[in-house]
CSV table of C-alpha atoms and ligand atoms in Angstrom, one decimal:
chain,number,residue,atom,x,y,z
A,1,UNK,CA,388.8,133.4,174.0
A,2,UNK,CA,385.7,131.4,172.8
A,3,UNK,CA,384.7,132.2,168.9
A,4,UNK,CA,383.4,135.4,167.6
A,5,UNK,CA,379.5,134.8,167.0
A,6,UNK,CA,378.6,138.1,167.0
A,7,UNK,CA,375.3,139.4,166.0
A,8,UNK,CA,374.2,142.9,165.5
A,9,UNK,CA,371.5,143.9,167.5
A,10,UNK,CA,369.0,146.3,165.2
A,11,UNK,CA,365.5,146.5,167.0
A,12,UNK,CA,364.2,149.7,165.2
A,13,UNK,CA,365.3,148.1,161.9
A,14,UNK,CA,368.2,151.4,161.7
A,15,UNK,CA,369.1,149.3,158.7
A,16,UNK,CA,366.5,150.8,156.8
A,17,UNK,CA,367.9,154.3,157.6
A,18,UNK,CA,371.6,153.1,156.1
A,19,UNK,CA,372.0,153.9,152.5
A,20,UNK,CA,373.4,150.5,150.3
A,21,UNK,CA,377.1,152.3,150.9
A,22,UNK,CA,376.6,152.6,154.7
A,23,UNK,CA,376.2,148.9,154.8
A,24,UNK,CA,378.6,147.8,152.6
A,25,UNK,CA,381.4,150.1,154.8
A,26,UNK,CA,380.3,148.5,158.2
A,27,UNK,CA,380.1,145.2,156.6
A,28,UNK,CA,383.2,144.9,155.6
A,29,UNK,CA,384.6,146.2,158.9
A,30,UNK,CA,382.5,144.2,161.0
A,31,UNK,CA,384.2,140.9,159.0
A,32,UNK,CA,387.4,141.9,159.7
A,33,UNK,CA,386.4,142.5,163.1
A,34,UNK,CA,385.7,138.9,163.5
A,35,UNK,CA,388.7,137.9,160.9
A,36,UNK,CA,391.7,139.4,162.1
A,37,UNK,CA,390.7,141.1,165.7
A,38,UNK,CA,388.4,139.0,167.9
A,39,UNK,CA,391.2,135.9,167.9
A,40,UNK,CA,394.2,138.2,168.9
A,41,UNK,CA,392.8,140.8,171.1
A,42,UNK,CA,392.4,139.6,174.2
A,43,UNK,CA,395.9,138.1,174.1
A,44,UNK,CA,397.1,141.5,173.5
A,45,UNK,CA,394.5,143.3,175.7
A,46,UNK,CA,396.5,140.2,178.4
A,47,UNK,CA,399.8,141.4,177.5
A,48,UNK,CA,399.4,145.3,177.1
A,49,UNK,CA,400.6,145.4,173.4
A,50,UNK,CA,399.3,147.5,170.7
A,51,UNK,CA,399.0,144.6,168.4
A,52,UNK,CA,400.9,146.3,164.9
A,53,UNK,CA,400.2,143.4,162.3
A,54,UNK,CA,396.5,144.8,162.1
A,55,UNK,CA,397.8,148.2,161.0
A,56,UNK,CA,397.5,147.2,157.5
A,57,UNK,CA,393.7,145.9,158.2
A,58,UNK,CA,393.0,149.0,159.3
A,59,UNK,CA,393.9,151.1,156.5
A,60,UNK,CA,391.7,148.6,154.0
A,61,UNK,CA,388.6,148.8,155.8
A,62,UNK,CA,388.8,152.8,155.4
A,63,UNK,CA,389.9,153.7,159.0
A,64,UNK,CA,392.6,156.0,158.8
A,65,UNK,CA,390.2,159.0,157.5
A,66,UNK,CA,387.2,157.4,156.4
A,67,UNK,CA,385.8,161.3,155.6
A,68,UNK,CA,389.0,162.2,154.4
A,69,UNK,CA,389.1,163.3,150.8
A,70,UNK,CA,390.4,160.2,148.0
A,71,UNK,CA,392.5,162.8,146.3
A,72,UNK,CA,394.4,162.8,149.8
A,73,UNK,CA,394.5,158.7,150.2
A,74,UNK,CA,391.2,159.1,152.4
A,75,UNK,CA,387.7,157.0,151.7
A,76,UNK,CA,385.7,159.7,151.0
A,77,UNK,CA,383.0,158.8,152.7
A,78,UNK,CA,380.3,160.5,154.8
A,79,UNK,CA,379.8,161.1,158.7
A,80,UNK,CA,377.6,157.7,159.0
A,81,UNK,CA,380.0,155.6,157.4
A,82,UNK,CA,382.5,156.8,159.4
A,83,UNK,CA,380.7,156.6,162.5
A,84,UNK,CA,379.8,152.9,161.7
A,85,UNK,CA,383.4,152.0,161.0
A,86,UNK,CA,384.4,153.0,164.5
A,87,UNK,CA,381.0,151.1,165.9
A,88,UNK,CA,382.4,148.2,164.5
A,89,UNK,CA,386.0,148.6,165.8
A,90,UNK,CA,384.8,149.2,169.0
A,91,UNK,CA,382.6,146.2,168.8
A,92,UNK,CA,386.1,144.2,168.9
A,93,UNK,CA,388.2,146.6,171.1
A,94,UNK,CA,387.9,150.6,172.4
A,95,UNK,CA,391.8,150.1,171.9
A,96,UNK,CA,391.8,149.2,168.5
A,97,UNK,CA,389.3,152.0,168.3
A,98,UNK,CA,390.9,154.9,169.7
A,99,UNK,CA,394.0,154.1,167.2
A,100,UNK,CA,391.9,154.8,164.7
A,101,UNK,CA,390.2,157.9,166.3
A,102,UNK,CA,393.5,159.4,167.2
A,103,UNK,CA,394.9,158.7,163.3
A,104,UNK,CA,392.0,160.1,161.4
A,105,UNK,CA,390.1,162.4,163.7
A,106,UNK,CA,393.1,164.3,165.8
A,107,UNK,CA,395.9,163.9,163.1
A,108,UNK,CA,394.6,163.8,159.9
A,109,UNK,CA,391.9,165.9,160.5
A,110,UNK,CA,393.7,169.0,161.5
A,111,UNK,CA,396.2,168.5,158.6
A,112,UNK,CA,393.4,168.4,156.3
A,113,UNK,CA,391.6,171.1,157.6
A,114,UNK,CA,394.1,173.8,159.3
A,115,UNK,CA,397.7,172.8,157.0
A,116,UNK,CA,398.9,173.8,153.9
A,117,UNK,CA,398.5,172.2,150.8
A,118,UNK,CA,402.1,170.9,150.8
A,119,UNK,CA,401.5,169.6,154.4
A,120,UNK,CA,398.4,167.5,153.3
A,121,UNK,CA,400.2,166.0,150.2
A,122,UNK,CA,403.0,165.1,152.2
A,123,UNK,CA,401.5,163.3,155.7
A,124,UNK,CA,397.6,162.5,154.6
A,125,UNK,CA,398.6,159.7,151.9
A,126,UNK,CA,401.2,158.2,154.8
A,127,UNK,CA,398.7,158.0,157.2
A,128,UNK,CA,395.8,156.8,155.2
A,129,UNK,CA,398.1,154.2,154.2
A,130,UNK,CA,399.0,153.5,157.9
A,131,UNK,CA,403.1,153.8,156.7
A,132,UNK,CA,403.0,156.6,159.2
A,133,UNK,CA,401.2,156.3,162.5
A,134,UNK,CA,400.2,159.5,164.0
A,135,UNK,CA,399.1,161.1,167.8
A,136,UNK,CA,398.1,163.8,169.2
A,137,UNK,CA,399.4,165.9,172.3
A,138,UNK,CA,396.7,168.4,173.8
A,139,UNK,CA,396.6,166.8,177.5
A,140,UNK,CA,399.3,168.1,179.7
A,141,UNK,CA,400.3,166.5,183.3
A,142,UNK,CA,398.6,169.9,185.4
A,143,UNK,CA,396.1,170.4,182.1
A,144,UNK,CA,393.5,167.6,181.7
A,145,UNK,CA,390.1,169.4,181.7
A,146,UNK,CA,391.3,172.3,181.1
A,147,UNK,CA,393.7,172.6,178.2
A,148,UNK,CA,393.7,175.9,177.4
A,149,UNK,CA,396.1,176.3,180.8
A,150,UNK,CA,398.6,174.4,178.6
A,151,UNK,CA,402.6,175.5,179.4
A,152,UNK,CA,404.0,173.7,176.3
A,153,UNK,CA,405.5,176.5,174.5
A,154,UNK,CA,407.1,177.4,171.0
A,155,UNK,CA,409.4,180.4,170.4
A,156,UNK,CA,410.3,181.5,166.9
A,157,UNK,CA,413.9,181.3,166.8
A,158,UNK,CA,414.0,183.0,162.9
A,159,UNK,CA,414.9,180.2,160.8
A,160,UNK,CA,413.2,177.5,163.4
A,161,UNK,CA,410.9,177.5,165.9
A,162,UNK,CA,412.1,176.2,170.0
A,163,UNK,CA,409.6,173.4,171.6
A,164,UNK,CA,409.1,172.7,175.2
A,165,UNK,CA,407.0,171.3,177.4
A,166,UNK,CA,405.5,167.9,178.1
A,167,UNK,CA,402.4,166.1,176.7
A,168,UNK,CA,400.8,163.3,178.6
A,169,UNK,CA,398.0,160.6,178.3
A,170,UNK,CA,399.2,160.6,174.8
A,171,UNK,CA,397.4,157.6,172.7
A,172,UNK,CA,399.9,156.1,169.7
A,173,UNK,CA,402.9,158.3,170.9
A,174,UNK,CA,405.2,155.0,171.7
A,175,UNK,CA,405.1,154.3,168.1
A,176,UNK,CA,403.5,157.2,166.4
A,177,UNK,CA,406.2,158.6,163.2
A,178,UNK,CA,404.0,162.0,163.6
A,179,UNK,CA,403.1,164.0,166.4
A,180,UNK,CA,400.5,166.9,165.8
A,181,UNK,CA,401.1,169.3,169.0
A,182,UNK,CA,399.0,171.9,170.6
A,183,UNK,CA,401.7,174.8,172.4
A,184,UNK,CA,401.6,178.2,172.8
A,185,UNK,CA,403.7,181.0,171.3
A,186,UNK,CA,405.2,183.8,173.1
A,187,UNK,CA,402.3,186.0,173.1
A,188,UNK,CA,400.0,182.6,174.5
A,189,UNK,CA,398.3,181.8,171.9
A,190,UNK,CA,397.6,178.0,171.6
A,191,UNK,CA,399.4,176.8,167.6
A,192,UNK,CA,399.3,172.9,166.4
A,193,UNK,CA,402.8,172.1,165.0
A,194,UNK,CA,403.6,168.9,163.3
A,195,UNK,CA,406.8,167.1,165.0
A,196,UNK,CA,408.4,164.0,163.8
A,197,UNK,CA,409.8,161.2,165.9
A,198,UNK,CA,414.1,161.9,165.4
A,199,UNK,CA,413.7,165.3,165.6
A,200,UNK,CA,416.4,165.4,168.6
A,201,UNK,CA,415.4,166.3,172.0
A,202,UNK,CA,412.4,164.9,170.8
A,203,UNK,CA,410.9,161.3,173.2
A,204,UNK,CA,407.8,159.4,174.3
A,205,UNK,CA,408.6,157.2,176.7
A,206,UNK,CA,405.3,154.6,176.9
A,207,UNK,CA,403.0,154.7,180.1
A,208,UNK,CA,402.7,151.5,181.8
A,209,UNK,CA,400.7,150.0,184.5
A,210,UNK,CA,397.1,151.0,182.5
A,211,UNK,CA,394.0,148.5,183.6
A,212,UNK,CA,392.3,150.0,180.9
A,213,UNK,CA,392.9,150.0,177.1
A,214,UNK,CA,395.6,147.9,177.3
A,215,UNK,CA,395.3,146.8,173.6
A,216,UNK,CA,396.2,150.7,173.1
A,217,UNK,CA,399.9,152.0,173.2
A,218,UNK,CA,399.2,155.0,175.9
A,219,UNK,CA,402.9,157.3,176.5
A,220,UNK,CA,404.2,160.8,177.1
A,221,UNK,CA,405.8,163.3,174.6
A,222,UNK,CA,408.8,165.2,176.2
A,223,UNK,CA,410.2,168.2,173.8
A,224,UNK,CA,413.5,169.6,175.2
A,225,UNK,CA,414.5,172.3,173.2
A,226,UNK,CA,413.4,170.4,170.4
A,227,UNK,CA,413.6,172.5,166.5
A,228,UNK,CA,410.7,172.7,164.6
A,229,UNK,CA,411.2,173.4,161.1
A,230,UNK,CA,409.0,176.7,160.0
A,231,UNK,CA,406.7,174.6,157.7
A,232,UNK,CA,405.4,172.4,160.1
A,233,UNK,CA,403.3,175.0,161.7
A,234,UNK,CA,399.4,174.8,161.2
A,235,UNK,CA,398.9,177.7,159.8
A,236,UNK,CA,395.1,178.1,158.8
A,237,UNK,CA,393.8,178.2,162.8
A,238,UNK,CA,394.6,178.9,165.9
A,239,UNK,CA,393.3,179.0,169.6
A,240,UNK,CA,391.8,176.5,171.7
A,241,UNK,CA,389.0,176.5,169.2
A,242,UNK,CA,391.9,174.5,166.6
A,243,UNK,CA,392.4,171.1,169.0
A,244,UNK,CA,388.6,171.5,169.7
A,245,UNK,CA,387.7,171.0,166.5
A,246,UNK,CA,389.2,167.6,165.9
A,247,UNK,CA,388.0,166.7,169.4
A,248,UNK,CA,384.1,167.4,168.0
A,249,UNK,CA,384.9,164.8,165.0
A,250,UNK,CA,386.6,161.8,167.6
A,251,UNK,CA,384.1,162.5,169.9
A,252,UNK,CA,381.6,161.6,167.8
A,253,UNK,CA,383.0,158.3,166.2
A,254,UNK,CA,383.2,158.1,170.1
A,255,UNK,CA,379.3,158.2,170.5
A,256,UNK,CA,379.6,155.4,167.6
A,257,UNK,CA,382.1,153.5,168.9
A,258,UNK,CA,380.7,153.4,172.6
A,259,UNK,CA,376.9,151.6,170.7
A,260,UNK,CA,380.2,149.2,169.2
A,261,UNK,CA,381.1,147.8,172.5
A,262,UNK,CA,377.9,148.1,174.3
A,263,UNK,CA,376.2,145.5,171.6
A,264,UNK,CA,378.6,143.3,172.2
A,265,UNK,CA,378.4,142.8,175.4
A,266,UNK,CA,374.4,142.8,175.1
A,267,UNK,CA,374.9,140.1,172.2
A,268,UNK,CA,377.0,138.2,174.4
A,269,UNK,CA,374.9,138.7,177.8
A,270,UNK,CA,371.9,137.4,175.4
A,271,UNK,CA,373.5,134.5,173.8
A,272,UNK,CA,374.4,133.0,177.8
A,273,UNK,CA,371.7,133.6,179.1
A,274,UNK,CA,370.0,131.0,176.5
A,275,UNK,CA,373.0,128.2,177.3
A,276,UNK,CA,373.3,128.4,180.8
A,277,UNK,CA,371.0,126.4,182.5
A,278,UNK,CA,370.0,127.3,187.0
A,279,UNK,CA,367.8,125.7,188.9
A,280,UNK,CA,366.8,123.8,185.9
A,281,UNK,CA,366.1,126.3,183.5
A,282,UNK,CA,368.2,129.4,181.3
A,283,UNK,CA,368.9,131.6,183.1
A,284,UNK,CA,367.2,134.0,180.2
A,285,UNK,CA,363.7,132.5,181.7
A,286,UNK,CA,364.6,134.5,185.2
A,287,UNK,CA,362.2,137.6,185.2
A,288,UNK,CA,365.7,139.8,186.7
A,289,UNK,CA,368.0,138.4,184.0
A,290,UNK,CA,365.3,139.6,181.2
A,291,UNK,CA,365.0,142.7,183.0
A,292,UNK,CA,368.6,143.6,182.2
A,293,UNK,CA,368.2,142.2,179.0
A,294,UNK,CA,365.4,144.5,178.2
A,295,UNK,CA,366.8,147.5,179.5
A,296,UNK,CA,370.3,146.8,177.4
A,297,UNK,CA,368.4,147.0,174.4
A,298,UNK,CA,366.1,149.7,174.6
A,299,UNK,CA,369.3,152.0,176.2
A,300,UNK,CA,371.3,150.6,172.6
A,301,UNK,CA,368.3,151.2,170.7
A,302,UNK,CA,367.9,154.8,172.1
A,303,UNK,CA,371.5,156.0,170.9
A,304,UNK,CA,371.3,154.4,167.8
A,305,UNK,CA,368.3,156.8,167.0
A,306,UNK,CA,370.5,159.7,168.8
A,307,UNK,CA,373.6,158.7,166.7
A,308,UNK,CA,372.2,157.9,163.0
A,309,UNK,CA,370.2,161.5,164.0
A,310,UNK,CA,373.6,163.2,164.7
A,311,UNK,CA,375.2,161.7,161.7
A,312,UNK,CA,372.4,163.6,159.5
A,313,UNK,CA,373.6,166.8,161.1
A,314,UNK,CA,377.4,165.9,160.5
A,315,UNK,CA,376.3,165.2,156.8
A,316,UNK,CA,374.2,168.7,156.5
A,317,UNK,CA,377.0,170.3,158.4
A,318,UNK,CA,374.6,171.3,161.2
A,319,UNK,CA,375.5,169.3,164.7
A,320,UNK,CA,376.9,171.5,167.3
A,321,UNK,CA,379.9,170.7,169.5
A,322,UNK,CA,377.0,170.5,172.5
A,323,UNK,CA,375.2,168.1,170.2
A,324,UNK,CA,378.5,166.0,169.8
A,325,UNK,CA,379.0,166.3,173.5
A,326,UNK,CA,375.5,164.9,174.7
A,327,UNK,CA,375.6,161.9,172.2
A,328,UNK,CA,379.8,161.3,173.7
A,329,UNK,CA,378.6,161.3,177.1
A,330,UNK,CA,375.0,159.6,176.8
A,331,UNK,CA,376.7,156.5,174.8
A,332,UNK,CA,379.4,155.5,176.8
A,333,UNK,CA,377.8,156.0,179.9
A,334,UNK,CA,375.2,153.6,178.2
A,335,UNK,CA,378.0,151.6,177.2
A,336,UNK,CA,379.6,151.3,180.9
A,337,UNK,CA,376.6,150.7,182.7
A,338,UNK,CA,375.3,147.7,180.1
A,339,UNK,CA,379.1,146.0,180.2
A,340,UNK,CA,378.6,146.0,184.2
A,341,UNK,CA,375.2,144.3,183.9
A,342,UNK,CA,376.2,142.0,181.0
A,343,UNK,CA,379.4,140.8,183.2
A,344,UNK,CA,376.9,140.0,186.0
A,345,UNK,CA,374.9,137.8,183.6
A,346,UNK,CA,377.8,135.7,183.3
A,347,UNK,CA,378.9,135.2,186.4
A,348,UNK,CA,382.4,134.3,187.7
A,349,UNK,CA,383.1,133.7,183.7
A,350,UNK,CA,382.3,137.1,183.4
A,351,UNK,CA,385.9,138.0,185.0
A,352,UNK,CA,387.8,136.2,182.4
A,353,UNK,CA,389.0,136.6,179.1
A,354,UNK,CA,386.9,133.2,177.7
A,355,UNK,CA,384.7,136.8,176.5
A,356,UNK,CA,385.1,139.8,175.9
A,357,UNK,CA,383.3,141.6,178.3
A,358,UNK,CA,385.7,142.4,181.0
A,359,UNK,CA,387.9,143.9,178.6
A,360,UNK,CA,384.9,146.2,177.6
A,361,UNK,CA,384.0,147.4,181.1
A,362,UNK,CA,388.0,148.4,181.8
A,363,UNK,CA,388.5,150.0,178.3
A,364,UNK,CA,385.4,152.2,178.5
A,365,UNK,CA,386.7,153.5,182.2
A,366,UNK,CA,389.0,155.3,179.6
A,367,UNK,CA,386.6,156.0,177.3
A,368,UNK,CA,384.3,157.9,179.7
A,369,UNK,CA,387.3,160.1,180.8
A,370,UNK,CA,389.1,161.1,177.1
A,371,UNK,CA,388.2,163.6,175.2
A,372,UNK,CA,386.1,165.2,177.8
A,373,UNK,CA,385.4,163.8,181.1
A,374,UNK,CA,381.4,162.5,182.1
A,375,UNK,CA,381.1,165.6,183.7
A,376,UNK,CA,382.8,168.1,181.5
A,377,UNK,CA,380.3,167.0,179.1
A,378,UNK,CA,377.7,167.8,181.2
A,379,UNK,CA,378.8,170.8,181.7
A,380,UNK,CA,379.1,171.5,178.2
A,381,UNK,CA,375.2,170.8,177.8
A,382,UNK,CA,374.4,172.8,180.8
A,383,UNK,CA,376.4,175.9,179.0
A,384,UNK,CA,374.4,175.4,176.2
A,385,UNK,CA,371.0,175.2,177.6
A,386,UNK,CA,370.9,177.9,180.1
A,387,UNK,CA,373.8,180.1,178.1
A,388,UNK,CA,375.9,180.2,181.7
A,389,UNK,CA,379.1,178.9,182.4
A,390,UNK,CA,380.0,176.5,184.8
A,391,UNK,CA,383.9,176.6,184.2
A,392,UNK,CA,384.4,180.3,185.0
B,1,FAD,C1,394.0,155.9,178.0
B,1,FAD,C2,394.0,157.4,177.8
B,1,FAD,C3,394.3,157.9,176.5
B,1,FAD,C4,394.3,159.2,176.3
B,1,FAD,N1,394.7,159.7,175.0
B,1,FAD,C5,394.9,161.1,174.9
B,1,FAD,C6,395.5,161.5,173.6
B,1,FAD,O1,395.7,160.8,172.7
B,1,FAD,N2,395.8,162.9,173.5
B,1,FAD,C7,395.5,163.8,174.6
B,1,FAD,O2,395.8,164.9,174.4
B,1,FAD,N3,394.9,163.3,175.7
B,1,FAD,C8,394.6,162.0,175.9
B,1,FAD,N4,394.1,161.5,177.1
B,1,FAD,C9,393.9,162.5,178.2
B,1,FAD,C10,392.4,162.7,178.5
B,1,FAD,O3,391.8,163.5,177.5
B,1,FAD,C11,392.4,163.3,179.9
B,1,FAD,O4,392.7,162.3,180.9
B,1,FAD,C12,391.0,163.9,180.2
B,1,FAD,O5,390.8,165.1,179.5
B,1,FAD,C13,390.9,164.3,181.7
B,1,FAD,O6,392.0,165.0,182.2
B,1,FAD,P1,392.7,164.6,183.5
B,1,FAD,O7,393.0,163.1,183.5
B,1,FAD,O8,393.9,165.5,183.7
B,1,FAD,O9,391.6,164.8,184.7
B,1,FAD,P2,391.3,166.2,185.4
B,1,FAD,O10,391.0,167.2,184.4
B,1,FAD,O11,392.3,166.4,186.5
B,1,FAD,O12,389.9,165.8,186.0
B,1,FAD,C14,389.8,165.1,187.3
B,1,FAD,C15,388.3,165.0,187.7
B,1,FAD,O13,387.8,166.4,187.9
B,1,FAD,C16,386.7,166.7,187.1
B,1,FAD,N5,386.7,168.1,186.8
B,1,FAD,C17,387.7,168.8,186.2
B,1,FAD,N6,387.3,170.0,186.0
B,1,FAD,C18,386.0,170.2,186.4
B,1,FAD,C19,385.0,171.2,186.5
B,1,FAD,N7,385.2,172.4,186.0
B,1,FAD,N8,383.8,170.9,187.1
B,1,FAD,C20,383.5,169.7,187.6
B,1,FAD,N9,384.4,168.7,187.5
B,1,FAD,C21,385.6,168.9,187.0
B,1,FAD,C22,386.8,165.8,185.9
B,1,FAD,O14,385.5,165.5,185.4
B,1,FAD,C23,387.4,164.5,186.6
B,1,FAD,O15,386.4,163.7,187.1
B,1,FAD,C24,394.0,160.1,177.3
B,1,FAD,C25,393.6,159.6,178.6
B,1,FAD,C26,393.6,158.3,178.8
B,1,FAD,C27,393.2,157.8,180.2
């Protein structure tokens, strides 16, 4: 892969709109970007490994619950930091990213905010720490869309409670120590429950074959009779509304992550089409080359306003799960559409993995389906506008 020359794209000067902090946070990320991802990525990306070394990296740079409080091993910081960390991640890989979703946003968070006190002391220091790897099982083989179908069930046994079911789509689970679980009980109503890898009857056998996010361990999570210990139940919410929750806070490092990868392939798409020379000029000085160009950065531009504005609302407490789901599904969409142009601009080197931008276009396939497909999203902001429901 050719070297990491990266440059930020920032046409409406955002930087003015970052507080000292904010900068410093995404900084620091974006140099370990180049440092420690860029050069191995696409070799792993190649080889469909979830490279493990960068673990560590991961938990210095404050991505294993940047919003999570210190006294918990968290960074403490606010919704823009956080969502800049994961626009930096993504910048180097929506694998790498999704990790780091999955461990602060659909772990951590729901330990944090729906466990008990002796829950958070024992897993959020762990997993801040990245000693413990976490994932998260909503997504069932005949439940995608729709979760709240889920058949995973619990039954309380007295002493223990009974797991089965199947999970599937399930980011982390090949290696994840920690599994937070979405199931129902006996009277259907939908419970997280923390399960540990050992507990027997207990497996995640690893999904091969993806095209997309290969960078990202992807597997199943089988539970055959499996006994969960009383006090691993979530115990401060329950319903669909629990899961949905966490899904509100990755979905929108999502909506950051997505501006991540789509600047990179804008900075990359900009930078060749100053070197490579047709017909005896760049091909930059083509009218339809700066065409695509120009519409790259005013679509990167546009959600970097819609983002910083929804990271405001985080901070005040204010965004809605409708606001979340518009800036999810505006921002990869973005994303997927300027990694197709930008892959054109390079021509046949735009299919290999001299750059990164192949790799982009097939991890944010994934992207634009998780946590809520295009559509779903859609309908979600339909719902909210005309107060009728498309899923019923
Ligand atoms: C790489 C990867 C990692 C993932 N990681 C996780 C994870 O860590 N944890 C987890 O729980 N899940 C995870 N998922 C699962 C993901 O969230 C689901 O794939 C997603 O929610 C869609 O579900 P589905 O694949 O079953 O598609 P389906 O729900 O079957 O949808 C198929 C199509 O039908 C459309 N559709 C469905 N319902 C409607 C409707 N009412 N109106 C109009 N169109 C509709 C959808 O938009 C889609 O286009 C992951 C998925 C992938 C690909």
């Amino acid at each position: 892969m050719k070297p990491d020359l990266f440059e930020a794209p920032d046409y409406y000067n955002i930087d003015e709109l970052l507080t000292e902090e904010h900068k410093l946070v995404r900084d620091a990320a974006r140099e370990w970007v180049k440092r420690d991802v860029s050069p191995i990525i696409e070799d792993y990306a190649q080889k469909a490994e979830f490279p493990e070394q960068i673990i560590g990296g991961l938990a210095e740079i404050g991505a294993f619950g940047p919003y999570i409080p210190e006294e918990y091993g968290g960074a403490g910081l606010d919704q823009i930091s956080y969502g800049l960390i994961m626009q930096e991640i993504e910048r180097g890989d929506s694998g790498v990213r999704s990790t780091a979703s999955v461990q602060s946003s659909l772990v951590m968070y729901p330990i944090w905010k729906y466990g008990t006190e002796e829950q958070r002391q024992k897993y959020l220091p762990k997993l801040a720490s990245g000693e413990w790897m976490g994932c998260f099982g909503l997504t069932e083989p005949d439940h995608g869309s729709n979760p709240g179908g889920m058949v995973t069930n619990f039954k309380n046994m007295g002493d223990h409670y009974l797991l089965n079911g199947a999970k599937m789509w399930i980011s982390n689970a090949p290696f994840a120590q920690v599994a937070v679980v979405w199931a129902k009980n006996e009277e259907g109503r939908i419970h997280g429950l923390i399960v540990e890898r050992g507990m027997e009857g207990f497996s995640t056998p690893e999904t091969h074959n993806k095209w997309s996010l290969r960078a990202s361990a992807t597997g199943e999570l089988i539970f055959d009779n499996v006994k969960v210990p009383k006090e691993n139940l979530l115990p401060n919410k329950s319903g669909l509304g629990a899961p949905l929750g966490c899904l509100d806070s990755a979905r929108y490092g999502i909506a950051w992550g997505a501006i991540g990868a789509a600047m990179d392939c804008y900075d990359t798409a900009l930078r060749y089409s100053k070197e490579r020379t047709q017909f005896g000029k760049p091909i930059g000085q083509f009218q339809l080359q700066q065409k695509k160009l120009a519409e790259m950065i005013t679509e990167i531009t546009k959600a970097q306003v819609l983002t910083w504005r929804l990271g405001v609302l985080r901070n005040d407490g204010k965004a809605t799960s409708a606001q979340i789901s518009m800036a999810k599904r505006n921002n990869v969409d973005m994303a997927i559409n300027i990694a197709r142009e930008a892959r054109q601009m390079l021509g046949g080197m735009g299919i290999t993995g001299e750059y990164s931008i192949m790799r982009h276009s097939m991890n944010l396939e994934s992207v634009i389906t998780y946590e809520g497909t295009h559509d779903i999203h859609l309908l979600i902001t339909g719902l909210d506008i005309t107060g009728l429901n498309a899923f019923k």
